[in-house]
Short mmCIF file of C-alpha atoms in Angstrom, two decimals:
data_model
loop_
_atom_site.label_atom_id
_atom_site.label_comp_id
_atom_site.label_asym_id
_atom_site.label_seq_id
_atom_site.Cartn_x
_atom_site.Cartn_y
_atom_site.Cartn_z
CA MET A 1 33.30 -64.42 -26.47
CA THR A 2 36.12 -66.74 -27.48
CA LEU A 3 38.98 -66.67 -29.99
CA ILE A 4 41.30 -69.66 -30.29
CA LYS A 5 44.38 -69.38 -32.47
CA SER A 6 46.18 -72.61 -33.27
CA ILE A 7 48.47 -74.12 -35.88
CA SER A 8 45.40 -75.54 -37.66
CA GLY A 9 43.60 -72.21 -38.05
CA ILE A 10 41.59 -69.65 -36.16
CA ARG A 11 38.31 -70.45 -34.41
CA GLY A 12 35.94 -68.40 -32.32
CA THR A 13 32.51 -67.07 -31.53
CA ILE A 14 30.98 -64.42 -33.75
CA GLY A 15 30.59 -60.89 -32.39
CA GLY A 16 32.54 -58.88 -29.86
CA ALA A 17 35.85 -57.06 -29.75
CA PRO A 18 38.87 -57.88 -31.96
CA SER A 19 41.27 -60.47 -30.49
CA GLU A 20 38.51 -61.57 -28.09
CA ALA A 21 36.20 -63.21 -30.65
CA LEU A 22 36.11 -64.05 -34.36
CA THR A 23 35.55 -60.54 -35.71
CA PRO A 24 36.01 -59.05 -39.20
CA VAL A 25 39.33 -57.58 -38.06
CA ASP A 26 40.65 -61.00 -37.03
CA ILE A 27 39.36 -62.66 -40.19
CA VAL A 28 41.12 -60.08 -42.41
CA LYS A 29 44.38 -60.33 -40.43
CA PHE A 30 44.44 -64.09 -40.57
CA THR A 31 43.52 -64.30 -44.26
CA TYR A 32 46.19 -61.75 -45.11
CA ALA A 33 48.77 -63.77 -43.18
CA TYR A 34 47.74 -66.89 -45.11
CA CYS A 35 48.31 -65.04 -48.40
CA SER A 36 51.69 -63.73 -47.26
CA ARG A 37 52.90 -67.19 -46.34
CA LEU A 38 51.42 -68.64 -49.53
CA ARG A 39 53.68 -66.41 -51.60
CA GLU A 40 56.70 -67.44 -49.53
CA ARG A 41 55.82 -71.12 -49.64
CA ILE A 42 55.10 -71.33 -53.38
CA ALA A 43 57.35 -69.32 -55.70
CA LYS A 44 55.82 -68.17 -58.99
CA ALA A 45 57.11 -66.35 -62.03
CA GLU A 46 56.36 -62.65 -62.32
CA GLY A 47 52.79 -62.10 -63.50
CA GLU A 48 51.68 -65.64 -62.64
CA ARG A 49 48.54 -65.64 -60.47
CA TYR A 50 47.82 -67.42 -57.19
CA LYS A 51 44.53 -69.24 -56.78
CA VAL A 52 42.73 -70.28 -53.56
CA VAL A 53 39.51 -72.29 -53.11
CA VAL A 54 37.01 -71.09 -50.49
CA GLY A 55 34.19 -73.37 -49.29
CA ARG A 56 31.84 -73.14 -46.34
CA ASP A 57 29.26 -74.99 -44.31
CA ALA A 58 25.74 -73.63 -43.80
CA ARG A 59 26.13 -71.93 -40.41
CA LEU A 60 24.50 -68.52 -39.99
CA SER A 61 27.72 -66.50 -40.09
CA GLY A 62 28.99 -68.29 -43.19
CA GLU A 63 28.06 -65.70 -45.80
CA MET A 64 29.55 -62.85 -43.77
CA VAL A 65 32.82 -64.71 -43.17
CA GLU A 66 32.95 -65.85 -46.79
CA ASN A 67 32.63 -62.25 -48.03
CA LEU A 68 35.43 -61.09 -45.74
CA VAL A 69 37.78 -63.93 -46.69
CA THR A 70 37.03 -63.63 -50.41
CA GLY A 71 37.44 -59.86 -50.35
CA THR A 72 40.75 -60.08 -48.49
CA LEU A 73 42.11 -62.69 -50.90
CA MET A 74 41.17 -60.45 -53.82
CA ALA A 75 42.78 -57.44 -52.12
CA CYS A 76 45.96 -59.50 -51.81
CA GLY A 77 45.93 -60.13 -55.57
CA VAL A 78 44.81 -63.74 -55.22
CA ASP A 79 42.16 -65.27 -57.48
CA VAL A 80 39.33 -67.07 -55.70
CA VAL A 81 37.39 -70.20 -56.64
CA ARG A 82 34.26 -69.92 -54.53
CA ALA A 83 32.84 -73.37 -53.87
CA GLY A 84 29.86 -72.03 -51.90
CA PHE A 85 28.10 -74.60 -49.72
CA ALA A 86 30.66 -77.41 -49.64
CA SER A 87 31.68 -80.04 -47.14
CA THR A 88 35.18 -79.91 -45.69
CA PRO A 89 36.31 -82.98 -47.72
CA THR A 90 34.75 -81.48 -50.86
CA THR A 91 36.70 -78.26 -50.39
CA GLU A 92 39.88 -80.25 -49.78
CA MET A 93 39.42 -82.16 -53.01
CA ALA A 94 38.40 -78.98 -54.85
CA VAL A 95 41.92 -77.62 -54.35
CA THR A 96 43.31 -80.35 -56.61
CA PHE A 97 40.26 -80.35 -58.92
CA ALA A 98 40.82 -76.62 -59.56
CA GLY A 99 44.62 -76.80 -59.67
CA ALA A 100 44.69 -74.21 -56.87
CA ASP A 101 47.56 -73.22 -54.61
CA GLY A 102 45.58 -73.69 -51.42
CA GLY A 103 42.19 -73.52 -49.78
CA ILE A 104 40.31 -72.02 -46.87
CA ILE A 105 37.43 -73.90 -45.29
CA LEU A 106 34.92 -71.81 -43.35
CA THR A 107 33.49 -74.10 -40.71
CA ALA A 108 33.59 -74.62 -36.96
CA SER A 109 32.93 -78.31 -37.54
CA HIS A 110 30.94 -79.76 -34.61
CA ASN A 111 30.90 -76.51 -32.59
CA PRO A 112 27.53 -74.78 -31.94
CA ARG A 113 25.93 -72.18 -34.22
CA GLN A 114 27.66 -69.12 -32.69
CA TRP A 115 31.07 -70.45 -33.72
CA ASN A 116 32.93 -70.27 -37.02
CA ALA A 117 36.50 -70.86 -38.12
CA LEU A 118 39.05 -70.65 -40.91
CA LYS A 119 40.80 -73.95 -41.66
CA LEU A 120 43.79 -73.68 -43.95
CA LEU A 121 44.91 -76.01 -46.73
CA ASN A 122 48.03 -76.41 -48.85
CA GLU A 123 48.21 -77.04 -52.60
CA LYS A 124 47.44 -80.75 -52.04
CA GLY A 125 44.17 -79.95 -50.29
CA GLU A 126 45.63 -81.10 -46.98
CA PHE A 127 45.93 -79.19 -43.70
CA LEU A 128 49.07 -77.16 -43.28
CA SER A 129 51.96 -78.57 -41.28
CA ALA A 130 52.45 -77.49 -37.68
CA ALA A 131 55.45 -75.37 -38.68
CA GLU A 132 53.56 -73.60 -41.45
CA GLY A 133 50.57 -73.01 -39.18
CA ALA A 134 52.84 -71.48 -36.56
CA ALA A 135 54.40 -69.22 -39.20
CA ILE A 136 50.97 -67.91 -40.18
CA LEU A 137 50.12 -67.16 -36.56
CA GLU A 138 53.35 -65.19 -36.23
CA CYS A 139 52.69 -63.31 -39.46
CA ALA A 140 49.14 -62.39 -38.38
CA GLU A 141 50.45 -60.72 -35.22
CA LYS A 142 52.71 -58.36 -37.19
CA GLU A 143 49.80 -56.63 -38.96
CA ASP A 144 52.24 -55.49 -41.66
CA PHE A 145 49.68 -55.03 -44.45
CA ASN A 146 50.52 -54.28 -48.08
CA PHE A 147 47.59 -54.88 -50.43
CA ALA A 148 47.59 -55.14 -54.23
CA PRO A 149 47.00 -52.10 -56.49
CA VAL A 150 43.75 -51.90 -58.43
CA ASP A 151 45.07 -53.55 -61.61
CA GLU A 152 46.24 -56.59 -59.67
CA ILE A 153 43.11 -57.29 -57.60
CA GLY A 154 42.06 -60.92 -57.70
CA VAL A 155 39.00 -62.22 -59.52
CA VAL A 156 36.29 -64.61 -58.35
CA GLU A 157 34.75 -67.58 -60.11
CA ASP A 158 32.03 -69.83 -58.70
CA GLU A 159 32.09 -73.60 -59.07
CA ASP A 160 30.14 -76.42 -57.43
CA PHE A 161 32.43 -79.40 -56.75
CA THR A 162 29.87 -81.64 -55.05
CA ASP A 163 29.24 -83.97 -57.99
CA LYS A 164 32.97 -84.25 -58.72
CA HIS A 165 33.47 -85.38 -55.14
CA ILE A 166 30.68 -87.95 -55.42
CA ASP A 167 32.04 -89.20 -58.76
CA ALA A 168 35.46 -89.72 -57.19
CA VAL A 169 34.01 -91.69 -54.27
CA LEU A 170 31.94 -93.96 -56.52
CA ALA A 171 34.91 -94.56 -58.84
CA LEU A 172 36.94 -96.18 -56.04
CA ASP A 173 37.61 -99.91 -56.54
CA ALA A 174 36.69 -100.62 -52.91
CA VAL A 175 33.25 -99.02 -53.24
CA ASP A 176 30.97 -101.78 -54.53
CA VAL A 177 28.14 -99.75 -56.03
CA GLU A 178 26.42 -102.79 -57.53
CA ALA A 179 26.37 -104.70 -54.25
CA VAL A 180 24.98 -101.72 -52.35
CA ARG A 181 22.24 -101.20 -54.96
CA LYS A 182 21.26 -104.86 -54.80
CA ALA A 183 21.06 -104.71 -50.99
CA GLY A 184 18.23 -102.18 -51.21
CA PHE A 185 19.10 -100.33 -48.02
CA THR A 186 16.83 -97.79 -46.37
CA VAL A 187 18.60 -95.23 -44.19
CA VAL A 188 17.64 -92.22 -42.12
CA LEU A 189 20.02 -89.27 -42.52
CA ASP A 190 20.46 -86.52 -39.93
CA ALA A 191 22.46 -83.72 -41.57
CA VAL A 192 21.98 -81.22 -38.70
CA ASN A 193 20.75 -78.49 -41.09
CA SER A 194 24.05 -78.00 -42.87
CA VAL A 195 25.83 -79.04 -46.07
CA GLY A 196 25.43 -82.74 -45.36
CA GLY A 197 21.80 -82.24 -46.37
CA ILE A 198 23.02 -81.29 -49.85
CA ILE A 199 25.76 -83.79 -50.61
CA MET A 200 24.78 -86.90 -48.65
CA PRO A 201 21.33 -87.52 -50.23
CA ARG A 202 22.91 -87.19 -53.67
CA LEU A 203 25.52 -89.81 -52.81
CA LEU A 204 22.93 -92.18 -51.39
CA GLU A 205 20.70 -91.76 -54.44
CA ARG A 206 23.62 -92.68 -56.71
CA LEU A 207 24.16 -95.78 -54.56
CA GLY A 208 20.53 -96.84 -54.92
CA VAL A 209 19.81 -96.26 -51.23
CA LYS A 210 16.44 -94.98 -50.04
CA CYS A 211 17.15 -91.93 -47.90
CA ILE A 212 14.73 -90.57 -45.31
CA CYS A 213 15.93 -87.06 -44.52
CA LEU A 214 15.97 -85.55 -41.05
CA ASN A 215 17.24 -81.96 -40.56
CA CYS A 216 18.52 -81.85 -44.14
CA GLU A 217 17.58 -78.25 -45.00
CA PRO A 218 20.87 -76.25 -44.99
CA THR A 219 19.52 -73.37 -42.92
CA GLY A 220 22.32 -73.25 -40.35
CA GLN A 221 19.70 -73.42 -37.60
CA PHE A 222 21.05 -76.61 -36.06
CA ALA A 223 18.18 -78.76 -34.79
CA HIS A 224 20.35 -80.06 -31.93
CA ASN A 225 23.91 -79.94 -30.65
CA PRO A 226 25.80 -80.65 -33.90
CA GLU A 227 28.38 -83.07 -32.49
CA PRO A 228 27.38 -86.61 -33.66
CA LEU A 229 27.27 -88.16 -30.18
CA PRO A 230 24.51 -90.56 -28.99
CA ALA A 231 23.04 -87.99 -26.58
CA ASN A 232 22.43 -85.64 -29.53
CA LEU A 233 20.94 -88.26 -31.85
CA THR A 234 17.80 -89.37 -30.00
CA ALA A 235 15.49 -88.15 -32.78
CA LEU A 236 17.55 -90.06 -35.35
CA SER A 237 17.40 -93.23 -33.25
CA GLU A 238 13.63 -92.94 -32.83
CA THR A 239 13.11 -92.34 -36.57
CA VAL A 240 15.24 -95.35 -37.55
CA VAL A 241 13.06 -97.62 -35.40
CA ALA A 242 9.77 -95.98 -36.47
CA GLN A 243 10.65 -96.22 -40.18
CA LYS A 244 12.08 -99.76 -39.84
CA ALA A 245 15.23 -98.50 -41.54
CA ASP A 246 18.40 -100.55 -41.93
CA LEU A 247 20.47 -97.88 -40.20
CA GLY A 248 20.79 -94.22 -39.32
CA ILE A 249 23.54 -91.90 -40.55
CA SER A 250 24.66 -88.76 -38.73
CA VAL A 251 27.19 -86.23 -39.96
CA ASP A 252 28.48 -83.04 -38.38
CA PRO A 253 27.98 -79.61 -40.06
CA ASP A 254 31.00 -79.90 -42.36
CA VAL A 255 30.61 -83.65 -43.09
CA ASP A 256 34.05 -84.84 -42.04
CA ARG A 257 32.76 -86.87 -39.08
CA LEU A 258 30.37 -89.79 -39.25
CA ALA A 259 28.33 -91.85 -36.82
CA PHE A 260 25.85 -94.68 -37.38
CA ILE A 261 22.71 -95.83 -35.58
CA CYS A 262 21.85 -99.55 -35.63
CA GLU A 263 18.49 -100.81 -36.87
CA ASP A 264 17.31 -101.17 -33.24
CA GLY A 265 17.98 -97.50 -32.52
CA GLN A 266 21.15 -98.14 -30.52
CA PRO A 267 24.41 -96.34 -31.36
CA PHE A 268 26.91 -98.21 -33.50
CA VAL A 269 29.35 -95.96 -31.57
CA GLU A 270 31.46 -93.50 -33.54
CA GLU A 271 34.73 -95.18 -32.46
CA TYR A 272 33.62 -98.14 -34.58
CA THR A 273 33.02 -96.14 -37.76
CA LEU A 274 36.72 -96.32 -38.61
CA VAL A 275 37.03 -99.88 -37.26
CA SER A 276 34.29 -101.19 -39.57
CA VAL A 277 35.78 -99.51 -42.63
CA ALA A 278 39.24 -100.89 -41.82
CA ASP A 279 37.76 -104.38 -41.34
CA TYR A 280 36.21 -104.20 -44.80
CA LEU A 281 39.34 -102.94 -46.55
CA PHE A 282 41.73 -105.41 -44.92
CA SER A 283 39.41 -108.40 -45.38
CA ARG A 284 38.83 -107.41 -49.00
CA ALA A 285 42.60 -107.24 -49.64
CA VAL A 286 43.12 -110.69 -48.09
CA GLU A 287 40.26 -112.23 -50.10
CA ILE A 288 41.41 -110.78 -53.42
CA ALA A 289 45.00 -111.80 -52.72
CA ALA A 290 43.96 -115.41 -52.01
CA ALA A 291 41.91 -115.55 -55.21
CA GLN A 292 44.75 -114.15 -57.33
CA GLY A 293 47.61 -116.00 -55.67
CA LYS A 294 49.22 -112.77 -54.50
CA THR A 295 50.10 -111.17 -51.19
CA PRO A 296 47.66 -108.60 -49.75
CA GLU A 297 50.25 -105.85 -50.14
CA GLU A 298 50.63 -106.67 -53.83
CA VAL A 299 46.87 -106.25 -54.19
CA ILE A 300 46.68 -102.87 -52.44
CA ALA A 301 49.97 -101.38 -53.71
CA PRO A 302 51.12 -98.61 -53.40
CA TYR A 303 49.52 -98.79 -49.94
CA THR A 304 50.48 -101.15 -47.11
CA MET A 305 48.59 -103.41 -44.70
CA LYS A 306 48.87 -100.78 -42.01
CA SER A 307 46.51 -98.45 -40.18
CA VAL A 308 46.88 -95.24 -38.18
CA SER A 309 44.70 -93.46 -35.64
CA ASN A 310 45.40 -91.03 -32.83
CA LEU A 311 46.40 -92.08 -29.34
CA SER A 312 42.94 -91.40 -27.89
CA SER A 313 41.18 -93.73 -30.34
CA SER A 314 39.99 -97.25 -29.57
CA ARG A 315 42.44 -100.15 -29.68
CA ALA A 316 39.77 -102.02 -31.66
CA LEU A 317 41.41 -100.64 -34.82
CA ARG A 318 44.71 -102.20 -33.77
CA ASP A 319 42.99 -105.53 -33.06
CA VAL A 320 41.27 -105.61 -36.44
CA THR A 321 44.44 -104.59 -38.28
CA GLU A 322 46.53 -107.31 -36.60
CA LYS A 323 43.80 -109.89 -37.26
CA PHE A 324 44.59 -109.56 -40.97
CA GLY A 325 48.37 -109.56 -40.48
CA GLY A 326 48.72 -105.81 -40.62
CA LYS A 327 50.46 -103.30 -38.38
CA TYR A 328 48.89 -100.44 -36.43
CA SER A 329 50.66 -97.15 -35.58
CA PRO A 330 49.44 -94.45 -33.16
CA ALA A 331 49.76 -90.73 -33.90
CA ALA A 332 49.51 -87.63 -31.76
CA VAL A 333 46.02 -86.16 -31.51
CA GLY A 334 45.13 -83.82 -34.38
CA GLU A 335 44.22 -84.61 -37.98
CA VAL A 336 47.45 -83.20 -39.39
CA ASN A 337 49.44 -85.50 -37.08
CA VAL A 338 47.42 -88.51 -38.22
CA THR A 339 47.81 -87.71 -41.93
CA THR A 340 51.55 -87.06 -41.51
CA LEU A 341 52.04 -90.54 -40.04
CA MET A 342 49.77 -92.01 -42.70
CA HIS A 343 52.03 -90.58 -45.39
CA GLU A 344 55.10 -91.97 -43.60
CA THR A 345 53.69 -95.49 -43.22
CA GLY A 346 51.87 -95.67 -46.56
CA CYS A 347 48.94 -97.16 -44.69
CA LEU A 348 45.74 -98.40 -46.32
CA ILE A 349 43.39 -96.67 -43.89
CA GLY A 350 43.53 -94.23 -41.00
CA GLY A 351 41.56 -91.65 -39.12
CA GLU A 352 40.22 -90.75 -35.72
CA GLY A 353 37.91 -92.42 -33.25
CA ASN A 354 35.54 -89.47 -33.42
CA GLY A 355 34.07 -90.87 -36.63
CA GLY A 356 36.75 -89.47 -38.93
CA VAL A 357 37.63 -91.83 -41.81
CA ILE A 358 40.70 -91.01 -43.91
CA TYR A 359 41.09 -93.15 -47.02
CA PRO A 360 44.30 -92.22 -48.90
CA ALA A 361 43.10 -93.77 -52.16
CA LEU A 362 40.68 -90.82 -52.31
CA HIS A 363 42.51 -88.08 -50.40
CA TYR A 364 44.24 -87.39 -47.09
CA GLY A 365 41.39 -85.88 -45.12
CA ARG A 366 38.49 -87.01 -42.92
CA ASP A 367 35.59 -87.74 -45.24
CA ALA A 368 32.13 -88.91 -44.19
CA MET A 369 31.18 -89.48 -47.83
CA VAL A 370 33.77 -92.18 -48.45
CA GLY A 371 33.09 -93.51 -44.94
CA VAL A 372 29.43 -94.10 -45.81
CA ALA A 373 30.23 -95.66 -49.20
CA LEU A 374 32.75 -98.10 -47.69
CA PHE A 375 30.54 -98.93 -44.70
CA LEU A 376 27.57 -99.75 -46.94
CA SER A 377 29.84 -101.84 -49.19
CA ASN A 378 30.93 -103.79 -46.11
CA LEU A 379 27.33 -104.24 -44.95
CA ALA A 380 26.24 -105.38 -48.41
CA HIS A 381 29.03 -107.97 -48.58
CA LYS A 382 28.49 -109.26 -45.04
CA LYS A 383 24.71 -109.51 -45.60
CA MET A 384 23.96 -108.88 -41.94
CA LYS A 385 22.16 -106.33 -39.80
CA VAL A 386 24.17 -103.47 -38.35
CA THR A 387 23.81 -104.82 -34.80
CA CYS A 388 25.26 -108.17 -35.94
CA LEU A 389 28.13 -106.41 -37.71
CA LYS A 390 28.98 -104.47 -34.55
CA ALA A 391 29.02 -107.71 -32.54
CA THR A 392 31.81 -109.11 -34.75
CA TYR A 393 34.26 -106.47 -33.53
CA PRO A 394 36.31 -106.41 -30.30
CA GLN A 395 34.20 -104.61 -27.71
CA TYR A 396 35.75 -101.72 -25.80
CA PHE A 397 34.39 -98.78 -23.85
CA ILE A 398 35.93 -95.35 -23.34
CA ALA A 399 35.42 -93.25 -20.20
CA LYS A 400 36.31 -89.55 -20.31
CA ASN A 401 37.35 -87.45 -17.35
CA LYS A 402 39.62 -84.55 -16.45
CA ILE A 403 41.76 -83.11 -13.68
CA GLU A 404 41.21 -79.41 -13.01
CA LEU A 405 44.16 -77.53 -11.54
CA SER A 406 44.56 -74.02 -10.20
CA ASP A 407 48.28 -74.03 -11.00
CA LYS A 408 49.17 -74.87 -14.61
CA SER A 409 52.75 -75.74 -13.60
CA LEU A 410 51.46 -78.85 -11.84
CA ILE A 411 50.44 -80.42 -15.14
CA ASP A 412 53.98 -81.33 -16.23
CA LYS A 413 54.76 -82.60 -12.74
CA ILE A 414 51.82 -84.99 -12.86
CA LEU A 415 52.62 -86.24 -16.36
CA SER A 416 56.31 -86.82 -15.61
CA GLN A 417 55.66 -88.58 -12.30
CA LEU A 418 53.06 -90.87 -13.83
CA GLN A 419 55.75 -92.13 -16.20
CA VAL A 420 57.76 -93.17 -13.17
CA VAL A 421 54.81 -94.77 -11.37
CA PHE A 422 53.93 -96.87 -14.43
CA ALA A 423 57.46 -97.45 -15.71
CA ASP A 424 56.83 -101.21 -15.96
CA GLU A 425 53.95 -100.71 -18.38
CA ASP A 426 53.97 -99.62 -22.04
CA VAL A 427 54.30 -95.80 -21.83
CA ASN A 428 53.97 -93.55 -24.89
CA THR A 429 54.93 -89.85 -24.57
CA VAL A 430 54.38 -88.73 -28.17
CA ASP A 431 51.39 -86.65 -27.06
CA GLY A 432 50.99 -86.30 -23.30
CA VAL A 433 51.27 -89.66 -21.57
CA LYS A 434 49.52 -92.84 -22.66
CA ILE A 435 49.87 -95.92 -20.47
CA SER A 436 48.86 -99.27 -21.95
CA PHE A 437 48.15 -102.33 -19.83
CA GLU A 438 48.47 -105.11 -22.38
CA LYS A 439 47.35 -108.05 -20.22
CA GLU A 440 44.12 -106.29 -19.25
CA ARG A 441 43.65 -104.81 -22.76
CA GLN A 442 43.31 -101.36 -21.19
CA TRP A 443 44.90 -97.95 -21.66
CA VAL A 444 44.68 -94.47 -20.23
CA HIS A 445 45.73 -91.31 -22.09
CA LEU A 446 46.43 -87.98 -20.37
CA ARG A 447 46.80 -84.77 -22.38
CA LYS A 448 47.06 -81.19 -21.21
CA SER A 449 44.69 -78.60 -22.63
CA ASN A 450 46.17 -75.78 -24.72
CA THR A 451 43.70 -73.26 -23.35
CA GLU A 452 42.82 -74.30 -19.77
CA PRO A 453 44.74 -75.57 -16.69
CA ILE A 454 43.30 -79.06 -17.02
CA ILE A 455 44.43 -82.56 -17.97
CA ARG A 456 42.02 -84.50 -20.17
CA ILE A 457 41.85 -88.21 -19.37
CA TYR A 458 40.61 -90.93 -21.72
CA ALA A 459 40.55 -94.50 -20.44
CA GLU A 460 39.52 -97.59 -22.41
CA ALA A 461 38.80 -101.16 -21.27
CA PRO A 462 36.64 -104.16 -22.27
CA THR A 463 33.89 -102.88 -19.90
CA MET A 464 32.74 -99.38 -19.01
CA GLU A 465 33.15 -100.19 -15.33
CA ALA A 466 36.81 -101.09 -15.84
CA ALA A 467 37.42 -97.98 -17.97
CA ARG A 468 35.93 -95.72 -15.31
CA ALA A 469 37.90 -97.47 -12.56
CA LEU A 470 41.15 -97.00 -14.50
CA GLY A 471 40.49 -93.31 -14.99
CA GLU A 472 39.63 -92.83 -11.32
CA LYS A 473 42.78 -94.75 -10.29
CA VAL A 474 44.97 -92.41 -12.32
CA ILE A 475 43.20 -89.34 -10.92
CA SER A 476 43.81 -90.63 -7.39
CA ILE A 477 47.51 -91.11 -8.11
CA ALA A 478 47.73 -87.65 -9.68
CA ASN A 479 46.19 -86.11 -6.56
CA GLN A 480 48.77 -87.90 -4.42
CA ILE A 481 51.58 -86.55 -6.63
CA ILE A 482 50.53 -82.95 -5.99
CA GLY A 483 49.66 -83.59 -2.35
CA LYS A 484 45.97 -83.01 -2.80
#
């Protein structure tokens, strides 16, 4: 049994005792706290109603959690727009479609079937700030309930926003629907038995793409570990080769992460999902600017020739951005940190190396739908196989490791001393410690876990051997620091 409370929401396993797992008691407390803060955050005239969108993925506990959240919102006097089965990006966009004051997404994303979560949105359909998330956590602990009288109970309306989401994606200037249709792509889709099996085939059909469905029934009985990593996508790889498809597409249960499989069955690698989309958008801006006698930034205004990803993402995005004269900025790990920096820089594209594409021209949230549409547009324009497209990008490899400690106090000692050891290198302390070795085109990023006495270590280099060696070198130095 697990319950994790964080500034981005509440997540846990279903069943067990309150405060030790995601139980009805915890769901009600957290939803009530969200409503309390909503009223403080957005002032309304007397008698004016609050409205919140609720959407969920297809996991087994979804209906139960949805009923509890919806009922609590109503009991707080808040009207509910129930989006039903809806991807995370669809629910985010539904907040603005419905003119709502916020939203709650019921999904544990890539976590296994026994997990669920409440992810909280503001009136823009974006994740709450760290400060607001912390305020909700504090409010939930007070358990100072005061529900609405019978005449003020909220009402529920049902609305499916899937087609509105698809319409918005296809209406984007950068999505070349005609080129994709002419390319005549055949793809295999693995939707891991969740809402991706509803929305993704509809998008692909509108794009004129032949879609061979794998695990597309939204039963919530995930056919495999739902995280879109190569080890979990062997069936997809085999089907792509057997069907002679142009590529494979994998999404996680709430469709905010995206990974591709090449036509030969090999992973495109999820780190390169964002890289490929950025390559397309920047190259497109440069080409249009040259044809019109303008600068690229004049073409893409109000956005800039900049990109953002978190510190643990591949430097390939930086390389591609700089290739087109743009500027790359790193953010602390966490989607809200990435989107905050994206707002500040006005960047054209951003996201995370886990396959999360954030395209501000659509909305500020990871969105596999727009990721697919932009990737296929790129592929259609380049007129090359997916393996050939991958080969055009700078090649890097990431090795993951960790340091387990019995004493949590040693974590800060290790991180601070490593800054001294590598003082001559490029050291970033925005989120843990990231050390970049520019000559070798390598970096290592160390972050402490919020829940365990461990330090997570990501190391990247032009070869996997070099990445692993860098990670092991840092672990060796860390052990020396603590006298191990």
